[in-house]
Coordinates of C-alpha atoms and ligand atoms in Angstrom, one line a residue:
M11 CA -14.5 11.0 26.6
A12 CA -13.6 8.7 24.1
R13 CA -14.9 6.3 21.8
N14 CA -13.1 3.0 20.6
F15 CA -15.4 0.2 19.7
I16 CA -15.2 1.0 16.0
N17 CA -11.4 0.2 14.0
L18 CA -12.3 1.7 10.3
D19 CA -11.8 5.5 9.4
V20 CA -14.2 7.0 7.7
N21 CA -12.7 9.7 6.4
P22 CA -10.1 10.0 9.0
C23 CA -10.5 14.2 11.1
K24 CA -6.4 14.2 10.6
M25 CA -3.5 14.5 7.4
C26 CA 0.2 12.4 7.9
M27 CA 2.5 13.3 9.8
P28 CA 5.1 14.2 6.7
M29 CA 2.4 16.4 5.8
G30 CA 2.9 18.3 8.9
A31 CA 6.9 18.6 8.3
A32 CA 6.1 19.9 5.0
I33 CA 4.8 22.8 6.2
A34 CA 6.7 22.8 8.8
F35 CA 10.1 22.9 6.1
K36 CA 8.5 25.7 3.8
G37 CA 9.2 27.7 7.3
I38 CA 13.2 27.4 6.7
E39 CA 15.2 29.8 4.0
K40 CA 16.3 28.2 1.2
S41 CA 14.8 24.8 2.1
I42 CA 12.9 22.4 0.7
L43 CA 12.0 18.6 1.2
M44 CA 12.9 15.7 0.0
M45 CA 9.8 13.3 0.8
H46 CA 11.4 9.2 0.9
G47 CA 8.1 7.3 -0.3
S48 CA 6.4 7.4 -3.5
Q49 CA 5.8 9.7 -5.6
G50 CA 1.6 9.6 -5.1
C51 CA 2.7 10.6 -1.0
S52 CA 4.2 13.7 -2.6
T53 CA 1.0 14.7 -4.7
Y54 CA -0.8 14.0 -2.4
M55 CA 1.0 17.4 0.4
R56 CA 1.6 19.7 -2.6
R57 CA -1.8 19.0 -3.5
H58 CA -3.3 19.8 -1.0
M59 CA -1.3 22.9 0.1
A60 CA -1.8 24.4 -3.2
T61 CA -5.1 24.3 -2.4
H62 CA -4.8 25.7 0.6
Y63 CA -2.3 28.5 0.2
N64 CA -2.8 29.6 -3.7
E65 CA 0.8 29.2 -4.0
P66 CA 3.4 27.0 -6.2
V67 CA 4.6 24.2 -4.4
D68 CA 7.3 22.1 -4.6
I69 CA 8.5 18.1 -3.1
A70 CA 10.8 16.9 -3.8
S71 CA 10.3 13.0 -3.9
S72 CA 12.7 9.8 -4.0
S73 CA 10.0 7.9 -6.1
L74 CA 10.2 4.4 -4.7
T75 CA 9.4 1.5 -7.5
E76 CA 9.0 -2.1 -6.7
Q77 CA 12.6 -2.6 -7.3
G78 CA 13.2 0.0 -4.9
T79 CA 10.7 -1.6 -2.5
V80 CA 11.6 -5.0 -2.2
Y81 CA 15.8 -4.3 -2.4
G82 CA 15.9 -0.6 -1.0
G83 CA 15.0 3.0 -1.7
E84 CA 19.1 3.9 -1.5
N85 CA 19.9 4.9 -5.6
N86 CA 16.3 6.4 -6.0
L87 CA 17.0 8.7 -2.6
K88 CA 20.5 9.6 -3.7
K89 CA 20.0 10.0 -7.1
G90 CA 16.2 12.3 -5.8
L91 CA 18.5 14.5 -3.8
R92 CA 21.5 14.7 -6.5
N93 CA 18.6 16.2 -8.8
T94 CA 17.0 18.0 -6.4
I95 CA 20.4 20.1 -5.5
Q96 CA 20.7 20.7 -9.3
L97 CA 17.5 21.6 -9.7
Y98 CA 16.4 23.7 -7.0
Q99 CA 20.7 24.8 -4.9
P100 CA 18.8 24.5 -1.7
K101 CA 20.7 25.9 1.6
V102 CA 18.7 23.0 3.8
I103 CA 16.9 20.0 3.1
G104 CA 15.2 18.1 5.0
V105 CA 14.4 14.5 4.3
V106 CA 11.3 13.0 5.6
T107 CA 10.6 9.3 5.8
T108 CA 6.5 7.9 5.1
C109 CA 4.6 4.7 5.5
L110 CA 6.3 2.8 2.5
A111 CA 9.9 3.9 3.7
E112 CA 9.5 3.3 6.9
T113 CA 7.9 -0.2 6.6
I114 CA 10.9 -1.9 4.5
G115 CA 13.0 0.0 7.0
E116 CA 14.7 2.8 5.9
D117 CA 17.7 4.2 8.1
I118 CA 18.4 7.8 6.5
D119 CA 20.1 8.8 8.8
R120 CA 22.5 6.7 7.2
L121 CA 21.9 7.4 4.0
I122 CA 22.5 10.6 4.4
N123 CA 26.1 10.3 6.4
E124 CA 26.7 8.0 2.7
F125 CA 25.3 10.8 0.3
V126 CA 27.1 13.7 2.4
A127 CA 30.6 11.6 2.1
E128 CA 30.3 10.6 -1.0
E129 CA 29.1 14.3 -3.0
E130 CA 30.8 16.6 -3.6
I131 CA 27.5 18.7 -4.4
A132 CA 26.7 17.7 -0.9
K133 CA 29.2 19.8 1.9
D134 CA 27.5 23.3 2.2
I135 CA 24.0 22.0 2.5
T136 CA 22.8 21.3 5.6
F137 CA 20.6 17.8 5.6
I138 CA 18.1 17.9 8.3
P139 CA 16.2 14.1 8.5
V140 CA 13.3 13.3 10.1
A141 CA 11.6 9.9 10.4
T142 CA 8.1 10.6 9.1
P143 CA 5.6 7.5 9.2
G144 CA 2.4 8.4 7.6
Y145 CA 0.9 6.1 10.4
G146 CA 2.7 7.4 12.9
G147 CA 0.7 10.8 13.9
T148 CA -1.1 13.2 12.2
E149 CA -0.2 16.4 10.6
Y150 CA -0.1 17.6 14.0
E151 CA 3.2 15.4 15.3
G152 CA 5.0 15.4 11.9
Y153 CA 4.3 19.7 12.5
Y154 CA 6.0 20.0 16.1
L155 CA 8.3 17.0 15.7
S156 CA 9.8 18.4 12.4
L157 CA 10.8 21.7 14.0
R158 CA 12.0 19.8 16.7
K159 CA 14.7 18.1 14.7
M160 CA 15.3 21.4 13.2
V161 CA 16.8 22.5 16.1
E162 CA 18.3 20.0 18.0
R163 CA 20.6 19.7 14.7
L164 CA 21.2 23.8 14.3
A165 CA 21.2 24.7 18.0
E166 CA 24.3 26.3 19.0
E167 CA 25.6 27.3 22.7
G168 CA 26.1 30.4 22.9
S169 CA 24.7 33.2 25.1
N170 CA 22.4 36.4 23.1
D171 CA 19.5 38.9 24.4
K172 CA 17.3 37.2 21.4
V173 CA 13.8 35.5 22.6
N174 CA 12.6 32.0 20.7
I175 CA 9.7 32.4 19.7
I176 CA 8.6 28.9 18.6
A177 CA 4.8 28.5 16.0
G178 CA 1.9 26.9 16.2
N179 CA 0.6 25.7 12.6
L180 CA -1.0 29.1 11.9
T181 CA -1.7 31.3 7.8
P182 CA 1.6 32.8 6.7
A183 CA -0.7 36.2 7.6
E184 CA -0.9 35.0 12.0
I185 CA 3.4 34.1 11.6
R186 CA 2.5 38.3 9.9
R187 CA 0.5 40.0 12.9
I188 CA 3.1 37.5 15.1
K189 CA 6.0 39.7 14.0
E190 CA 4.3 43.2 14.8
I191 CA 3.6 42.0 18.1
L192 CA 7.4 40.8 18.8
E193 CA 7.8 44.4 17.3
S194 CA 5.2 46.5 19.5
F195 CA 7.6 44.6 22.2
S196 CA 11.0 46.3 20.2
I197 CA 12.9 42.9 20.8
S198 CA 14.8 40.6 18.4
Y199 CA 14.1 37.5 18.2
N200 CA 14.9 34.0 16.3
L201 CA 11.4 33.3 14.9
L202 CA 10.4 29.2 14.1
P203 CA 9.1 28.6 11.3
D204 CA 8.2 31.8 9.7
I205 CA 6.0 31.1 6.7
S206 CA 4.7 34.6 6.2
K207 CA 6.3 34.7 3.3
T208 CA 7.5 31.6 1.7
L209 CA 3.7 30.5 1.3
D210 CA 2.4 33.9 0.4
A211 CA 4.6 35.9 -1.0
P212 CA 3.9 38.8 -3.8
Y213 CA 2.6 39.0 -6.6
S214 CA 6.0 38.9 -9.1
K215 CA 6.3 38.5 -12.6
D216 CA 9.3 35.4 -11.7
Y217 CA 9.1 32.5 -10.6
Q218 CA 11.1 31.9 -7.7
K219 CA 11.4 27.9 -7.3
L220 CA 12.2 28.0 -3.6
P221 CA 10.4 31.7 -2.5
D222 CA 12.5 34.5 -0.8
G223 CA 11.8 34.5 3.4
G224 CA 11.9 32.3 6.0
T225 CA 13.6 31.7 9.2
T226 CA 17.8 31.2 8.9
I227 CA 20.4 28.7 9.8
E228 CA 22.2 30.7 11.3
E229 CA 18.9 32.0 13.0
I230 CA 18.7 28.5 14.5
K231 CA 21.9 28.4 15.2
S232 CA 21.3 31.1 17.6
M233 CA 18.3 29.9 19.2
G234 CA 20.5 27.4 21.9
G235 CA 21.7 30.9 22.8
A236 CA 18.9 32.6 23.3
K237 CA 17.2 34.1 27.0
A238 CA 14.3 32.3 26.6
T239 CA 11.9 30.3 24.4
I240 CA 8.0 30.6 24.6
E241 CA 6.1 27.6 22.9
L242 CA 3.5 27.8 21.2
G243 CA 1.6 24.9 22.0
A244 CA -0.1 24.1 25.0
L245 CA -0.5 20.4 25.3
L246 CA 2.3 19.5 23.1
D247 CA 4.0 16.0 24.9
E248 CA 8.1 17.2 25.2
K249 CA 9.3 14.5 22.6
I250 CA 8.1 16.5 20.4
S251 CA 8.5 19.9 22.1
A252 CA 11.8 22.2 20.6
G253 CA 11.7 24.2 24.1
Q254 CA 11.6 21.1 25.8
F255 CA 14.7 20.2 23.5
L256 CA 16.6 23.7 24.1
E257 CA 15.5 24.0 28.0
D258 CA 16.8 20.3 28.5
E259 CA 20.1 20.4 26.3
F260 CA 21.0 24.8 27.1
R261 CA 19.0 25.4 30.2
I262 CA 16.3 28.1 27.9
P263 CA 13.6 28.7 30.0
L264 CA 10.7 27.5 28.4
Y265 CA 7.0 29.6 28.3
R266 CA 4.7 28.0 26.8
V267 CA 1.4 29.2 25.8
A268 CA -1.5 28.5 23.2
L269 CA -1.4 29.5 20.5
P270 CA -3.4 33.3 20.7
I271 CA -7.1 32.5 20.3
G272 CA -9.1 34.2 22.7
L273 CA -8.7 36.2 25.9
A274 CA -7.2 34.4 28.5
N275 CA -4.8 32.8 25.7
V276 CA -3.6 35.9 24.2
D277 CA -2.9 37.4 27.6
K278 CA -0.9 33.8 28.3
F279 CA 1.1 34.9 25.4
I280 CA 1.1 39.4 25.8
N281 CA 2.9 37.8 29.8
A282 CA 4.9 35.7 28.6
L283 CA 6.1 38.9 27.0
S284 CA 6.3 41.1 29.0
K285 CA 8.4 39.4 31.0
V286 CA 10.8 37.5 29.2
T287 CA 11.3 41.3 28.4
G288 CA 10.6 42.7 31.6
A289 CA 8.8 46.1 28.6
K290 CA 4.7 46.8 29.1
P291 CA 2.4 45.7 26.3
D292 CA 2.6 49.1 23.6
P293 CA -0.2 51.1 24.3
K294 CA -1.9 49.8 21.2
L295 CA -2.5 47.1 22.4
T296 CA -3.9 47.0 25.7
E297 CA -6.2 49.2 23.7
A298 CA -7.2 46.3 20.9
R299 CA -8.3 44.1 23.8
G300 CA -10.2 46.4 25.8
R301 CA -12.3 46.4 21.5
M302 CA -12.3 42.9 22.5
L303 CA -14.0 43.2 26.2
D304 CA -15.8 45.7 24.2
A305 CA -17.4 43.2 21.0
M306 CA -17.1 40.3 23.4
V307 CA -20.0 42.4 25.4
D308 CA -21.3 43.4 22.2
S309 CA -22.3 39.8 20.9
H310 CA -22.5 37.2 24.1
K311 CA -27.1 37.2 23.9
Y312 CA -26.6 36.0 20.5
N313 CA -23.8 33.0 21.0
A314 CA -25.5 32.0 24.4
Q315 CA -28.0 30.3 21.5
G316 CA -24.8 28.4 19.8
R317 CA -23.5 24.7 20.1
A318 CA -20.6 24.3 18.4
A319 CA -18.4 21.6 16.9
I320 CA -15.0 22.5 17.3
F321 CA -12.8 20.3 15.4
G322 CA -9.3 20.0 13.6
Q323 CA -5.6 19.8 15.0
P324 CA -5.4 19.2 19.0
E325 CA -4.2 23.1 19.6
L326 CA -6.5 25.0 17.7
V327 CA -9.7 23.2 18.7
Y328 CA -8.5 23.9 22.5
S329 CA -7.9 27.6 21.6
I330 CA -11.3 27.7 19.5
A331 CA -13.3 26.0 22.6
T332 CA -11.6 29.1 25.0
L333 CA -12.9 30.9 23.1
C334 CA -16.0 29.5 23.2
L335 CA -16.2 29.4 26.6
E336 CA -15.6 33.0 27.5
N337 CA -18.3 34.3 25.2
G338 CA -20.7 31.4 25.9
L339 CA -21.4 29.4 23.4
V340 CA -21.5 25.8 24.5
P341 CA -18.5 23.3 22.9
A342 CA -20.5 21.1 22.0
L343 CA -18.5 19.1 20.6
L344 CA -14.7 18.5 19.8
A345 CA -13.3 16.6 18.2
T346 CA -9.3 15.9 17.0
G347 CA -7.4 12.7 14.7
A348 CA -5.1 13.2 16.6
K349 CA -4.0 11.0 19.6
T350 CA -4.2 14.0 22.8
S351 CA -5.6 13.1 26.6
K352 CA -4.6 17.0 27.1
L353 CA -7.7 18.2 26.2
E354 CA -9.5 17.4 27.7
E355 CA -7.2 17.2 31.2
L356 CA -6.3 21.4 30.3
L357 CA -9.9 22.3 29.5
K358 CA -11.3 21.6 32.9
K359 CA -7.9 22.9 34.7
D360 CA -8.2 26.4 33.2
F361 CA -11.5 26.8 31.8
G362 CA -13.7 25.2 34.7
L363 CA -14.9 22.4 31.3
A364 CA -18.3 21.1 32.6
V365 CA -17.4 18.0 30.7
E366 CA -21.1 16.6 30.9
D367 CA -22.3 19.2 28.4
T368 CA -18.6 18.1 26.1
V369 CA -18.1 15.6 23.9
I370 CA -14.7 15.1 23.5
I371 CA -13.4 12.5 21.0
D372 CA -9.4 12.0 19.7
D373 CA -8.1 10.0 17.4
T374 CA -11.6 10.7 15.9
D375 CA -13.4 10.3 11.7
F376 CA -15.5 13.0 10.3
D377 CA -18.3 9.4 10.4
T378 CA -17.9 9.5 14.0
I379 CA -18.0 13.6 14.3
R380 CA -21.0 13.3 12.1
D381 CA -23.2 11.3 14.3
Y382 CA -22.1 13.2 17.3
V383 CA -23.5 16.4 16.3
N384 CA -26.5 15.6 15.3
K385 CA -27.1 13.5 18.7
L386 CA -25.8 16.4 20.6
D387 CA -27.9 19.1 18.3
V388 CA -25.3 21.4 16.9
N389 CA -26.0 24.9 15.3
I390 CA -22.9 25.2 13.8
L391 CA -19.5 24.1 12.2
I392 CA -16.5 25.0 13.4
G393 CA -12.9 23.6 11.6
H394 CA -11.5 23.2 8.1
S395 CA -13.1 22.4 4.7
D396 CA -13.0 19.5 5.7
G397 CA -16.1 19.6 7.7
K398 CA -17.5 20.4 5.1
F399 CA -19.9 18.3 3.8
I400 CA -21.9 17.3 7.4
T401 CA -23.5 21.1 6.0
E402 CA -24.5 20.0 2.3
R403 CA -26.0 17.3 4.3
D404 CA -26.9 18.8 7.1
G405 CA -27.9 22.4 6.9
I406 CA -25.5 22.8 9.8
P407 CA -22.8 26.1 9.2
L408 CA -19.8 25.8 9.1
V409 CA -16.5 28.9 9.9
R410 CA -13.9 27.1 8.4
V411 CA -10.4 27.8 10.0
G412 CA -7.6 25.9 10.4
F413 CA -5.4 23.6 7.5
P414 CA -6.6 22.8 4.6
I415 CA -8.9 25.0 4.0
H416 CA -9.9 24.0 -0.1
D417 CA -13.4 25.5 -1.4
R418 CA -12.2 29.1 -0.6
V419 CA -9.9 31.7 -1.0
G420 CA -7.5 33.8 1.3
G421 CA -6.9 30.2 3.7
Q422 CA -3.4 31.9 4.2
R423 CA -4.5 34.6 5.3
K424 CA -7.2 34.4 8.0
V425 CA -6.3 35.8 11.1
T426 CA -7.9 34.7 14.0
I427 CA -4.7 35.2 16.7
G428 CA -4.1 38.1 18.8
Y429 CA -7.5 41.0 20.6
D430 CA -7.6 41.7 16.5
G431 CA -7.6 38.6 15.4
S432 CA -10.6 36.9 18.0
V433 CA -12.5 39.1 17.5
N434 CA -12.8 39.1 14.1
F435 CA -13.6 36.1 14.3
L436 CA -15.8 36.5 17.3
D437 CA -17.3 37.9 14.5
E438 CA -17.3 35.1 12.2
I439 CA -19.4 32.9 14.4
T440 CA -21.3 35.0 15.8
N441 CA -22.6 36.0 12.4
T442 CA -23.2 32.6 11.5
L443 CA -25.2 32.4 14.7
L444 CA -27.8 35.4 13.4
D445 CA -27.9 34.2 9.9
R446 CA -29.3 30.6 11.1
K447 CA -31.1 32.1 13.2
Y448 CA -32.4 34.7 10.7
S449 CA -33.4 32.1 8.2
S450 CA -35.5 29.5 9.5
Y451 CA -37.1 31.5 12.6
R452 CA -40.3 32.0 11.1
E453 CA -40.9 27.9 10.1
D454 CA -39.2 27.5 14.4
M455 CA -42.1 29.8 15.4
Y456 CA -45.0 28.6 13.8
D457 CA -44.5 25.6 11.9
K458 CA -42.5 22.9 14.6
H459 CA -43.4 25.1 17.9
F460 CA -47.3 26.5 16.8
T461 CA -49.4 23.6 16.8
G462 CA -53.0 25.4 17.4
Ligands
SF4_508 S1 -0.1 8.5 4.8 FE1 1.8 7.1 4.5 S2 1.3 6.7 2.1 FE2 -1.1 8.4 2.3 S3 0.4 9.8 1.7 FE3 1.0 9.9 3.6 S4 3.1 8.7 4.2 FE4 2.5 8.9 2.4

């Protein structure tokens, strides 16, 4: 159910497109992002990423001023690119636009072509331009569109035995977990993007401007010859799907599955891997699945009391909603800042969601979310840390998940995917409900209900 009668966003439940691009490009080996726009945009992205991942994050900016805004930002962009190459010596530069650059009509494809033709220092560098006006979508679209542009720019026709995995916006620890699952199938793969080290690097005395790790250019090239693609993104529009491009351009079979959170979604991911490899899951995975079933039985009696508001980027909201539905929690409110009609459509189709029990809002803000949270008698919030002010004002606890988590450590290490990750996450949700119950049951029993 969409609520469209206000045009003003108060605390939007989203970030802008270049934010998603910044995360995607951090997963490419020796890559740096150049943001064509005013300086504040790159500061905003760096601040979000540095407090969530607890890593130093460098993002270059063309620092458009009044002059560049009026006469065009060509000189700023080219000077910025020269400085960036000298300072960082990257292999890849993602060049993304911002609100300002798009509004003044900057043609970054042309500017980059000119720069490459003019500058000797640019000849060994791969440039990947992506149009990401801040107002053109959210971090969700910016993230997936950047992956698609990388593949469009680099993937080559060929034939190899690899499987492409297009990862959703997961944590570095979750990317490590995906790799463990892939390795348990003994397959060779291209994982795009790979932030497992670049945004969660081991301690080192020497500062590296561009940390080790990330998907290599050669891996992206070989995606054009892989035997299959598994894309983690159930709600994705085809226009921003890298897997769709690989299927259309190179006829690579595409399996699109949800982020593997919750029993059904993890099963679908594992089944897709079994299908493309022809191999059975490792016994350790089967055991972990059995433990998950056991954990679900253990906690279901407590979860029936849960009425959850789930918010964040659409893929995460979808997968967490399914985890709730599998475990008897009512997903009373599902909210995302992106525009999508697929959330409701898929939840009805795949999980028999009864829409009369659930309000679904897209393109929304936290003011609207808070209204619904109170109207719908929600007793647990599940989402990123921007929802914490509802906890502060209304006392409803927040289980933190997704991006960004600014007010806790460990956002980059959180694992909610796979059977074991889902169990830990479910335990956290159940224990939050128990905590709330035990901290208020005397008051509920005597003060609210006893009228004698
Ligand atoms: S919304 Fe626009 S101006 Fe604001 S940070 Fe994003 S790109 Fe920059």
